[in-house]
Each structure stands twice: as structure tokens, then as C-alpha cells.
PDB file of C-alpha atoms in Angstrom:
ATOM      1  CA  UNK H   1      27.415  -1.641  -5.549  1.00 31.00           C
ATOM      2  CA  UNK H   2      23.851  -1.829  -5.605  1.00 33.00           C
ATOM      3  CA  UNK H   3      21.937   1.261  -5.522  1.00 38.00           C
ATOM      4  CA  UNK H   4      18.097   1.273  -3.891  1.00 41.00           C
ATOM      5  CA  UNK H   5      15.786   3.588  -5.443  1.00 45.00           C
ATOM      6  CA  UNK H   6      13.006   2.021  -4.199  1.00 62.00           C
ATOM      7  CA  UNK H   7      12.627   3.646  -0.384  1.00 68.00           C
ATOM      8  CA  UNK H   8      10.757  -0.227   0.112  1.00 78.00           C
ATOM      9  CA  UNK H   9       8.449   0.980   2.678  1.00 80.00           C
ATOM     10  CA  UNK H  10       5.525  -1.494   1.340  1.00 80.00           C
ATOM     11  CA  UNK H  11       8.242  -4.572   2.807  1.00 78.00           C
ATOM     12  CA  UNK H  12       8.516  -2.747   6.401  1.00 79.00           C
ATOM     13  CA  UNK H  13       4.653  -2.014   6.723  1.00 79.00           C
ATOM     14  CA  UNK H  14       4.750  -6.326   6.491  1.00 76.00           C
ATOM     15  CA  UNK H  15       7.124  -6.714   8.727  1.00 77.00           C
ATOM     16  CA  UNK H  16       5.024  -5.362  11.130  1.00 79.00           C
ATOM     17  CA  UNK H  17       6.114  -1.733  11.390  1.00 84.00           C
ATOM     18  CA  UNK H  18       3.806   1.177  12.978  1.00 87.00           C
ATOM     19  CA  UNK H  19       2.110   3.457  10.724  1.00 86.00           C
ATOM     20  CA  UNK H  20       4.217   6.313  12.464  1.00 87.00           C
ATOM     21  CA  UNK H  21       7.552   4.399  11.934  1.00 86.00           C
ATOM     22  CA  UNK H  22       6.494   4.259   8.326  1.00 87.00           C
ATOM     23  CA  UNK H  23       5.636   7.831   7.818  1.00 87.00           C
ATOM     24  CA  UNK H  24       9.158   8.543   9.380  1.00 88.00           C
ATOM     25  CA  UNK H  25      11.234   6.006   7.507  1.00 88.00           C
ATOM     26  CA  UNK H  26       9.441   7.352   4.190  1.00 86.00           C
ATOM     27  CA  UNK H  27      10.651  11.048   5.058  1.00 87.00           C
ATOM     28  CA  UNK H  28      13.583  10.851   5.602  1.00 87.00           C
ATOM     29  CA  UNK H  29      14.746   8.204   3.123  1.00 84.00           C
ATOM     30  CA  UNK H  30      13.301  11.025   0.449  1.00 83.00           C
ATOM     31  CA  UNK H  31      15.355  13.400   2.434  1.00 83.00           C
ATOM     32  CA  UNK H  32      18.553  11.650   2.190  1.00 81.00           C
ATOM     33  CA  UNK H  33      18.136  10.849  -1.312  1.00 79.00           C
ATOM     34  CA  UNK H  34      18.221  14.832  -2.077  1.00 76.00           C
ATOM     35  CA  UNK H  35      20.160  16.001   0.481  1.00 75.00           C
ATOM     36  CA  UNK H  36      22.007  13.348   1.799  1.00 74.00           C
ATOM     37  CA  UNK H  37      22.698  12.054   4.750  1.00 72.00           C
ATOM     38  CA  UNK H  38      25.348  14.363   6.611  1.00 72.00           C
ATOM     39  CA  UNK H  39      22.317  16.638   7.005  1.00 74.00           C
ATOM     40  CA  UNK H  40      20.298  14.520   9.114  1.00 78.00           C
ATOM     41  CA  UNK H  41      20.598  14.708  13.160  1.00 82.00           C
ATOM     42  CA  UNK H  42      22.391  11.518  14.392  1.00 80.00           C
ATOM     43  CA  UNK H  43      19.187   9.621  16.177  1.00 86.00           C
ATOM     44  CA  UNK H  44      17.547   9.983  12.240  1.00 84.00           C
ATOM     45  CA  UNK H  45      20.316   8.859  10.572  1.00 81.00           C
ATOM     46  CA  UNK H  46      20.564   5.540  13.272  1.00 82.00           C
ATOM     47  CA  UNK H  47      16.503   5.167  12.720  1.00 85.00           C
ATOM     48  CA  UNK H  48      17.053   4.572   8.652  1.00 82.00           C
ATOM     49  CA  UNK H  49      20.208   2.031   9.311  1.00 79.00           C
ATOM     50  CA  UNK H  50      17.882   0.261  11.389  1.00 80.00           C
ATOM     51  CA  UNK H  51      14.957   0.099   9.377  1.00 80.00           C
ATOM     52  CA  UNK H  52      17.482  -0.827   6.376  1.00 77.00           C
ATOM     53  CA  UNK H  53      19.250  -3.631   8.720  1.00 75.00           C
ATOM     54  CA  UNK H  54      15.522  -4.929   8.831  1.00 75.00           C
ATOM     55  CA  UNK H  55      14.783  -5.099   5.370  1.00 72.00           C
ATOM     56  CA  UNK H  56      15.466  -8.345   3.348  1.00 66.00           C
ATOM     57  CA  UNK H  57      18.840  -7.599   1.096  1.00 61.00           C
ATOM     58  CA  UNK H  58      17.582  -6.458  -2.275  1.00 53.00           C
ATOM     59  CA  UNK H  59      18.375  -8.023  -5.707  1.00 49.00           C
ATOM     60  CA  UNK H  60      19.552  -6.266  -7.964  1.00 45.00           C
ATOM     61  CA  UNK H  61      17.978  -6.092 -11.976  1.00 45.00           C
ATOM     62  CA  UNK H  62      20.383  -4.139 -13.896  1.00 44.00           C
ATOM     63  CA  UNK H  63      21.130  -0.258 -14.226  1.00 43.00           C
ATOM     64  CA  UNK H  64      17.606   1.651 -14.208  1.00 45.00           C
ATOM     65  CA  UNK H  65      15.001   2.969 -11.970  1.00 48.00           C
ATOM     66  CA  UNK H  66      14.898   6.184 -10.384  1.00 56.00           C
ATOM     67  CA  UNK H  67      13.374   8.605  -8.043  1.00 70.00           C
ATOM     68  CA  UNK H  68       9.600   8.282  -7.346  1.00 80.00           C
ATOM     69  CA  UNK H  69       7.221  10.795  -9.212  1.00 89.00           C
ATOM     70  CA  UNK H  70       5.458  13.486  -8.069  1.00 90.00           C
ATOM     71  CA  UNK H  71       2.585  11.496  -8.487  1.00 90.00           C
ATOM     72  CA  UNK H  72       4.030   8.562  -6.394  1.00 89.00           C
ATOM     73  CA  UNK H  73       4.894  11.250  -3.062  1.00 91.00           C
ATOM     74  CA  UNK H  74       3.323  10.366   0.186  1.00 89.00           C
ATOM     75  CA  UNK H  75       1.943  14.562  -0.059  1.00 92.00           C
ATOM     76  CA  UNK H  76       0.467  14.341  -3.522  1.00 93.00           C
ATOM     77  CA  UNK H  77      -1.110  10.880  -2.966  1.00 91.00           C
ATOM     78  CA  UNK H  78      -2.797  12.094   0.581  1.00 92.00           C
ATOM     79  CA  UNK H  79      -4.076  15.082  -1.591  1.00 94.00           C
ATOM     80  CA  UNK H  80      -5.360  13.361  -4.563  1.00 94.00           C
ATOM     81  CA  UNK H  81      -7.486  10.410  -2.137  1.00 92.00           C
ATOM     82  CA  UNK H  82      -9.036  13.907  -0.185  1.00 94.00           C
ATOM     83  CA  UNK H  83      -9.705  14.979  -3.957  1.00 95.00           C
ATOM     84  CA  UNK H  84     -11.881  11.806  -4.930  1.00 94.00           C
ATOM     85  CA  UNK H  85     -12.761  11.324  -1.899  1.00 93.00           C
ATOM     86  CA  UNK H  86     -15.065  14.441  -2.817  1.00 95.00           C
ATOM     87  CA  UNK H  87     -15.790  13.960  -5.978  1.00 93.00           C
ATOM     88  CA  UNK H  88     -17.426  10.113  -5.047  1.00 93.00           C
ATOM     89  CA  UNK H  89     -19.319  11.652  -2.384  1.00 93.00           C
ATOM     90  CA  UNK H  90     -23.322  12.285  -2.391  1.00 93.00           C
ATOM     91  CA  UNK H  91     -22.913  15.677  -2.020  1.00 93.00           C
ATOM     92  CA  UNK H  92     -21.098  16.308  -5.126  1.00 93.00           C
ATOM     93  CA  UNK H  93     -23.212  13.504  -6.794  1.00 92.00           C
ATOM     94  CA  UNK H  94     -26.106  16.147  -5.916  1.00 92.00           C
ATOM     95  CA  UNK H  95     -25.040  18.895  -7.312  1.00 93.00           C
ATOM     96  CA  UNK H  96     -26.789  20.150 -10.744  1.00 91.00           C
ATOM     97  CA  UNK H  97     -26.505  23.230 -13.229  1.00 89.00           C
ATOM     98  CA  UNK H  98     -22.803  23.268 -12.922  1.00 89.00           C
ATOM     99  CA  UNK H  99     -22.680  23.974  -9.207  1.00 94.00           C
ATOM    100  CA  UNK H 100     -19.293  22.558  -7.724  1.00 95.00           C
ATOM    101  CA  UNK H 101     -17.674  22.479  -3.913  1.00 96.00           C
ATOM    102  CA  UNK H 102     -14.662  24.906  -3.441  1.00 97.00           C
ATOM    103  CA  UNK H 103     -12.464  21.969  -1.419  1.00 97.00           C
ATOM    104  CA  UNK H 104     -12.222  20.077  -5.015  1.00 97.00           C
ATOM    105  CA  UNK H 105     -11.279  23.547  -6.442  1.00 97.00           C
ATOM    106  CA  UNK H 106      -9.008  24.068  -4.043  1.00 98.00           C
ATOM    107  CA  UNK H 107      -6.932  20.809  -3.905  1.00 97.00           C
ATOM    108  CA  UNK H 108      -7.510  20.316  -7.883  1.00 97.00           C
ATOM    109  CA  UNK H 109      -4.724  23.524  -7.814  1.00 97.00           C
ATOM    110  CA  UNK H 110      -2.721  22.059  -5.107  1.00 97.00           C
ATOM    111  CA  UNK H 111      -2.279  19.377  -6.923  1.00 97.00           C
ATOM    112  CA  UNK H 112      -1.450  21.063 -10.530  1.00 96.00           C
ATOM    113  CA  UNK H 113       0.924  23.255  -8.683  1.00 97.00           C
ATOM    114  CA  UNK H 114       2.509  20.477  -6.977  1.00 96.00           C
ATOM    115  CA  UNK H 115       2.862  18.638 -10.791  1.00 94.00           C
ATOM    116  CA  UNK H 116       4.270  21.503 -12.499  1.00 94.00           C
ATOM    117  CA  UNK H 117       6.939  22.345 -10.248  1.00 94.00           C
ATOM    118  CA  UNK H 118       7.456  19.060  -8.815  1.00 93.00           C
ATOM    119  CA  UNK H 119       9.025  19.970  -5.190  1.00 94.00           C
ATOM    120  CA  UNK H 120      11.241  16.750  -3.662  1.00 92.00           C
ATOM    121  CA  UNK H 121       8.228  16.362  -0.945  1.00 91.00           C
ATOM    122  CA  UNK H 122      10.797  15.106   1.549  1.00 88.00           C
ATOM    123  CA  UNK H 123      11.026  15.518   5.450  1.00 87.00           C
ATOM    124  CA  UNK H 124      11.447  19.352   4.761  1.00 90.00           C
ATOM    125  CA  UNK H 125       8.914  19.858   2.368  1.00 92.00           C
ATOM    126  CA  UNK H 126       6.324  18.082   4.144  1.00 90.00           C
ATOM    127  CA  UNK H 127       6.962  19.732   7.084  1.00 91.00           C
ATOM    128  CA  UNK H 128       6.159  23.298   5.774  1.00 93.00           C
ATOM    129  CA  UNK H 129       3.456  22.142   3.942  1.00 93.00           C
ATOM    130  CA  UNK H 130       1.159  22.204   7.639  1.00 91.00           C
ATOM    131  CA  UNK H 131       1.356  26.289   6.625  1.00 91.00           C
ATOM    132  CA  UNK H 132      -0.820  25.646   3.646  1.00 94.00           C
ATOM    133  CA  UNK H 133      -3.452  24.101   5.802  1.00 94.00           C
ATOM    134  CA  UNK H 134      -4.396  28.063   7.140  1.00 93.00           C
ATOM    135  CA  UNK H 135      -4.730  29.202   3.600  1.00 95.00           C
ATOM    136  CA  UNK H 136      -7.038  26.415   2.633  1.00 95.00           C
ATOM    137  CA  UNK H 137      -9.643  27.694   5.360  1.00 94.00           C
ATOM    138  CA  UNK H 138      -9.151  31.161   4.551  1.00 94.00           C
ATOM    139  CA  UNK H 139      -9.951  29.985   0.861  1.00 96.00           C
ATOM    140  CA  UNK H 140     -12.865  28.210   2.162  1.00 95.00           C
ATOM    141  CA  UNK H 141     -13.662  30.960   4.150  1.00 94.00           C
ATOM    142  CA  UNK H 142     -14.114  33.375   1.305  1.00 94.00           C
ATOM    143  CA  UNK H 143     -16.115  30.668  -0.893  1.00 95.00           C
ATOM    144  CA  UNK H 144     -18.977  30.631   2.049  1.00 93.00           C
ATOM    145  CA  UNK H 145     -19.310  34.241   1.487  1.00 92.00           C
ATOM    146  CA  UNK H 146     -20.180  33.381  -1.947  1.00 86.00           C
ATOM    147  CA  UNK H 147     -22.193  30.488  -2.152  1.00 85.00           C
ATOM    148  CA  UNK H 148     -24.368  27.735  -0.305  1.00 93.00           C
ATOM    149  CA  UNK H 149     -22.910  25.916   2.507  1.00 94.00           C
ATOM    150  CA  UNK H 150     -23.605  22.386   2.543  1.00 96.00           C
ATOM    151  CA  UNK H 151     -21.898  19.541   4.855  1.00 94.00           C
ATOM    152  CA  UNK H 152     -19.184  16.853   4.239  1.00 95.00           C
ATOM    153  CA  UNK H 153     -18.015  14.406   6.422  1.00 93.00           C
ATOM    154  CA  UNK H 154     -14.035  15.163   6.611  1.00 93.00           C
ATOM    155  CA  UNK H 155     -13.561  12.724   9.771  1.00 91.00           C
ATOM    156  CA  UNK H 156     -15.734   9.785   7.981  1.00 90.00           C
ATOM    157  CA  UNK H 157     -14.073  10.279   4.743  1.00 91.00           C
ATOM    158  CA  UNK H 158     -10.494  10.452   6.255  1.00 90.00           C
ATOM    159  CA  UNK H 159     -11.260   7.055   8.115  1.00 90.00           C
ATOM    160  CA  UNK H 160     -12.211   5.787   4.898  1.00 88.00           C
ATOM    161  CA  UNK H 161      -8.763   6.481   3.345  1.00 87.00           C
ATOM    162  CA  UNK H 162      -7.083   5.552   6.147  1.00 86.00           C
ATOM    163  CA  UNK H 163      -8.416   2.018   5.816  1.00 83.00           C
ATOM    164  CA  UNK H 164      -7.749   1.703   1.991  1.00 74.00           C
ATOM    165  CA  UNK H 165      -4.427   4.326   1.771  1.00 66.00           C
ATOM    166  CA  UNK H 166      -2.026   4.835   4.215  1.00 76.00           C
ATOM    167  CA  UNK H 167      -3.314   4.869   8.090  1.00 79.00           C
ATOM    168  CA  UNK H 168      -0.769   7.921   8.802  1.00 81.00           C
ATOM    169  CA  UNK H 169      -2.397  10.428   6.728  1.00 87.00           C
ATOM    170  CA  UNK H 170      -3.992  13.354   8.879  1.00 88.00           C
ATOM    171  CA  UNK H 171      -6.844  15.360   8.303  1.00 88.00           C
ATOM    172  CA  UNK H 172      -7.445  17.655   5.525  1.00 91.00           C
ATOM    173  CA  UNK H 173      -8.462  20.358   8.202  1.00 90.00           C
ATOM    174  CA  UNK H 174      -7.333  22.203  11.390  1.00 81.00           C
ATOM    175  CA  UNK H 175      -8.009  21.277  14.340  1.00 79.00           C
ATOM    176  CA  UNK H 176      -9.495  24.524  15.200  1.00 82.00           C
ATOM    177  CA  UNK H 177     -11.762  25.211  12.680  1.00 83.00           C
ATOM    178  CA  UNK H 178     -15.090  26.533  13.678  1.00 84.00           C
ATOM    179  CA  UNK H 179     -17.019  24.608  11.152  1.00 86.00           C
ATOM    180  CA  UNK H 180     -15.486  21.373  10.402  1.00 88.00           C
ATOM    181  CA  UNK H 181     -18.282  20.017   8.366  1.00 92.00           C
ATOM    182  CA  UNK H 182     -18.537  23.082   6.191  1.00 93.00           C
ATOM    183  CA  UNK H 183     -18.468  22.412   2.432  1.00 96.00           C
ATOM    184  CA  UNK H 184     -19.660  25.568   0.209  1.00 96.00           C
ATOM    185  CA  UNK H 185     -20.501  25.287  -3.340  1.00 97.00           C
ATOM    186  CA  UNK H 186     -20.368  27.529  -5.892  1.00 96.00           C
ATOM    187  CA  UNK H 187     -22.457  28.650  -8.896  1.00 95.00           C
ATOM    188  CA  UNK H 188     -20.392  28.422 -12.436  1.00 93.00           C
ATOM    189  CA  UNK H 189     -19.489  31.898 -12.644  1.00 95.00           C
ATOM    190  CA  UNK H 190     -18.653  32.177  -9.437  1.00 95.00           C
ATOM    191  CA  UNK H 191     -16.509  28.955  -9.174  1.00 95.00           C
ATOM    192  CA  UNK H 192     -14.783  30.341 -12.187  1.00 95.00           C
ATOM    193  CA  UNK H 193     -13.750  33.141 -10.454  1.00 96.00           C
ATOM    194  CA  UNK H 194     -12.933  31.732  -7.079  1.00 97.00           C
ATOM    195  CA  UNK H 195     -10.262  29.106  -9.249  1.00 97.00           C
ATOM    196  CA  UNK H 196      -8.434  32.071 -10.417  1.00 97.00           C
ATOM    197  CA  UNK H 197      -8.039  33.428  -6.939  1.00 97.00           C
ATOM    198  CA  UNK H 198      -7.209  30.305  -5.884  1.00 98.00           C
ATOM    199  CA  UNK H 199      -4.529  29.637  -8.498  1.00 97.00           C
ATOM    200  CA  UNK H 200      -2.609  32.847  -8.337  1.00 96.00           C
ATOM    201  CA  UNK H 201      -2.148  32.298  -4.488  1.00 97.00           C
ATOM    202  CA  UNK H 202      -1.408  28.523  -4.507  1.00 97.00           C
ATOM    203  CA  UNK H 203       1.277  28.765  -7.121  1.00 97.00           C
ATOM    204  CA  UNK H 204       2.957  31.425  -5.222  1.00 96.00           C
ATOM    205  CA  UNK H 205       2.520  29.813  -1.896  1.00 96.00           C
ATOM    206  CA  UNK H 206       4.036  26.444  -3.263  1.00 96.00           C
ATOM    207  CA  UNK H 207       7.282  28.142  -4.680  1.00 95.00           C
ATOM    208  CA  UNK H 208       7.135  29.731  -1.889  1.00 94.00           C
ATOM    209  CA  UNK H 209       6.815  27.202   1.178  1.00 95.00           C
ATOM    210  CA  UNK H 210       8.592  24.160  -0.190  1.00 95.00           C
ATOM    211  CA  UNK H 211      12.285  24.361   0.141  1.00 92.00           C
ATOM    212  CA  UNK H 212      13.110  22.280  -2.329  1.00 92.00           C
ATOM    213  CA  UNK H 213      11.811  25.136  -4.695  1.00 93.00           C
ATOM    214  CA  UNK H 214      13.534  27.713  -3.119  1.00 89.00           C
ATOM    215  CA  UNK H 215      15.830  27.766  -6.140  1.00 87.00           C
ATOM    216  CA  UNK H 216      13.664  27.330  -8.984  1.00 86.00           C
ATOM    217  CA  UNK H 217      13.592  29.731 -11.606  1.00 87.00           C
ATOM    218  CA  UNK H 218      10.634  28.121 -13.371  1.00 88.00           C
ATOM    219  CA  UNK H 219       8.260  30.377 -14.457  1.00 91.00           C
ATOM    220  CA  UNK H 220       4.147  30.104 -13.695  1.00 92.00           C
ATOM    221  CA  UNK H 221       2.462  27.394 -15.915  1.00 92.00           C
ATOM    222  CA  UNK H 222       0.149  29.176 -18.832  1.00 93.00           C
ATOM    223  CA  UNK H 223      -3.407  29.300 -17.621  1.00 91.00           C
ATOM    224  CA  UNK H 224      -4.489  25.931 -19.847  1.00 91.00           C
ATOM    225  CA  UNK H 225      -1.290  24.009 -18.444  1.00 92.00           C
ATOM    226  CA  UNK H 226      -2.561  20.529 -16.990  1.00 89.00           C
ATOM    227  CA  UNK H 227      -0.676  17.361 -15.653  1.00 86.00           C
ATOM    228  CA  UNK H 228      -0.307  14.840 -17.917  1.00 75.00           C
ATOM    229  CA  UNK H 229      -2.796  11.975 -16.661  1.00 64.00           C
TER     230      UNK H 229
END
């Protein structure tokens, strides 16, 4: 029998499939590969044999291939395009005397959290990661108390990814937020310490709100652990 363990999502976006269809189909195909499907509600499982009755039979190459990376999840890739999406922008570009913005602080630990304990990032997952958004402002919140304030354009810079990445992908902040442009930045020392704050918390939140990790008995990563690039 031939096994997929590519979820092929790149072949329904062609066919014409919605951004939203694609977002599903990608969750819980990642879902069923870890849990499997018995544990998915009947209209979800019906939704994948459809999408999979619309895909092109596969040919199969041999024995090989495997489970996407960590580095290849819908999650971490929507992270890492907020990340650079920073790090190209004028307002970083500005910055001198080893000044740096808090967001690329904060999601640079998001993302080494996410690498070292490398949570499935499946419908589950994904779904409990909305409680991390909260922290991030409260983060943010305590790195204005701190620093300058500048401005970043979240909504321009989110269209921007969304036209170049994956249209699905939602906004890096809530809805809520009083200051939606807010973007503090941080002297050295300062930055230094608002990274270890930052790190302690994320790496319990993430064992802590993914599922998948609910298990894990992996201990925290030594303070000059970094994912392999």
C-alpha cells in the first residue's frame, strides 16, 4: 500500500481550494497522522476523504519520507515570516547602539521553544496556541514600561505575508489591544534582561499549552541551546 506523508496541500491550493479549506485540510491531516482518525468528529473525517478523493492519485518512489519538521509546521512558519517580517523593517533598520524591539525577542523564544521540544502542531495544538497570544501582550506590556515605544505596522506587514505565505495566517495580535501599533525597544541591558523573563515563561507555557507535550519528560534546553539552522 502506498503510504502519503506528504499532507499535499500545495496540489489542493491549485485546484482551486479556499484559503480556509486549506488551513482545515492541513490540521487535521497533521491530526490524523498523530492521533488517528477514530478521534476526529464524523463531518472532519468526511471533509479529508473528500479533499483526498480530489487529489490526483500519488506515485509512489520507494520506502522513505516522513513527517514534516518543526520547521516545515503551518505554526512555526506563520511565526518565523512575523519574525523577519521585523527584522526587514525600517524600524529595526533604525535602531543603533544595540537597541532591539521586544516582538523579535519575544517570537525569537517562541520559536526556540517550539524547536527544542518540537510539539506535533496539529488541529489541537494550534488551537491552544490562541492562549499564547495574551501572554505576548502582557510581555509587550512590561517591555513599554522599560523602554521607548516606537510604531510598526502589524496589519501592513501581515498583508504582506499573506500575499507571499499563506493567505490564512491571522494576525500576530488581539483584536483588542489598546495599542496595536505599539513596538517598544529596548536598551542592551535591558533587552538582556527582558529575554530571560521571556524565556523562563515561554518554555513553561509551551510544555504547558500544547497537548502534544503533555507527556514529555524533556527537560529545559541549557541557556546557550539554539536550533540548528
Amino acid at each position: 500500500m502506498l503510504k502519503v506523508s506528504d499532507n499535499r496541500v500545495d496540489e489542493l491550493k491549485a485546484l482551486g481550494w479556499s484559503p480556509e479549506d486549506l488551513r482545515k485540510y492541513e490540521e487535521l491531516w497533521e491530526y490524523r497522522q498523530r492521533w488517528g482518525a477514530i478521534n476526529l468528529e464524523r463531518e472532519d473525517r468526511v471533509f479529508l476523504r473528500q479533499a483526498e478523493a480530489a487529489l490526483p492519485r500519488p506515485v509512489a518512489h520507494g520506502k522513505g519520507g516522513g513527517r514534516k519538521s518543526i520547521q516545515e509546521k503551518s505554526h512555526y512558519r506563520w511565526l518565523t515570516a512575523q519574525l523577519e517580517a521585523m527584522r526587514s523593517s525600517p524600524v529595526e533598520a533604525g535602531l543603533e547602539n544595540g537597541r532591539i524591539g521586544a516582538w523579535p525577542i519575544v517570537l525569537e523564544e517562541e520559536l526556540r521553544a517550539l524547536a527544542y521540544y518540537e510539539p506535533v502542531l496539529g488541529l489541537p495544538d494550534t488551537i491552544k496556541a490562541k492562549a499564547i497570544t495574551p501572554a505576548r501582550e502582557r510581555w509587550i506590556e512590561a517591555a513599554a514600561a522599560s523602554g521607548e515605544t516606537l510604531s510598526f505596522d502589524f496589519p501592513g506587514a501581515l498583508e504582506a505575508i499573506r500575499q507571499s505565505g499563506t493567505s490564512s495566517w491571522k494576525s500576530l495580535r488581539s483584536e483588542t489591544v489598546e495599542n496595536p501599533m505599539s513596538y517598544p525597544v529596548l536598551d542592551a541591558e535591558a533587552a538582556a534582561s527582558f529575554r530571560a523573563m521571556v524565556r523562563q515563561e515561554v518554555l513553561a507555557l509551551t510544555r504547558s499549552t500544547f497537548p502534544s507535550l503533555a507527556d514529555t519528560s524533556k527537560p529545559e534546553p541549557p541557556d546557550d541551546w539554539q536550533p540548528s539552522r
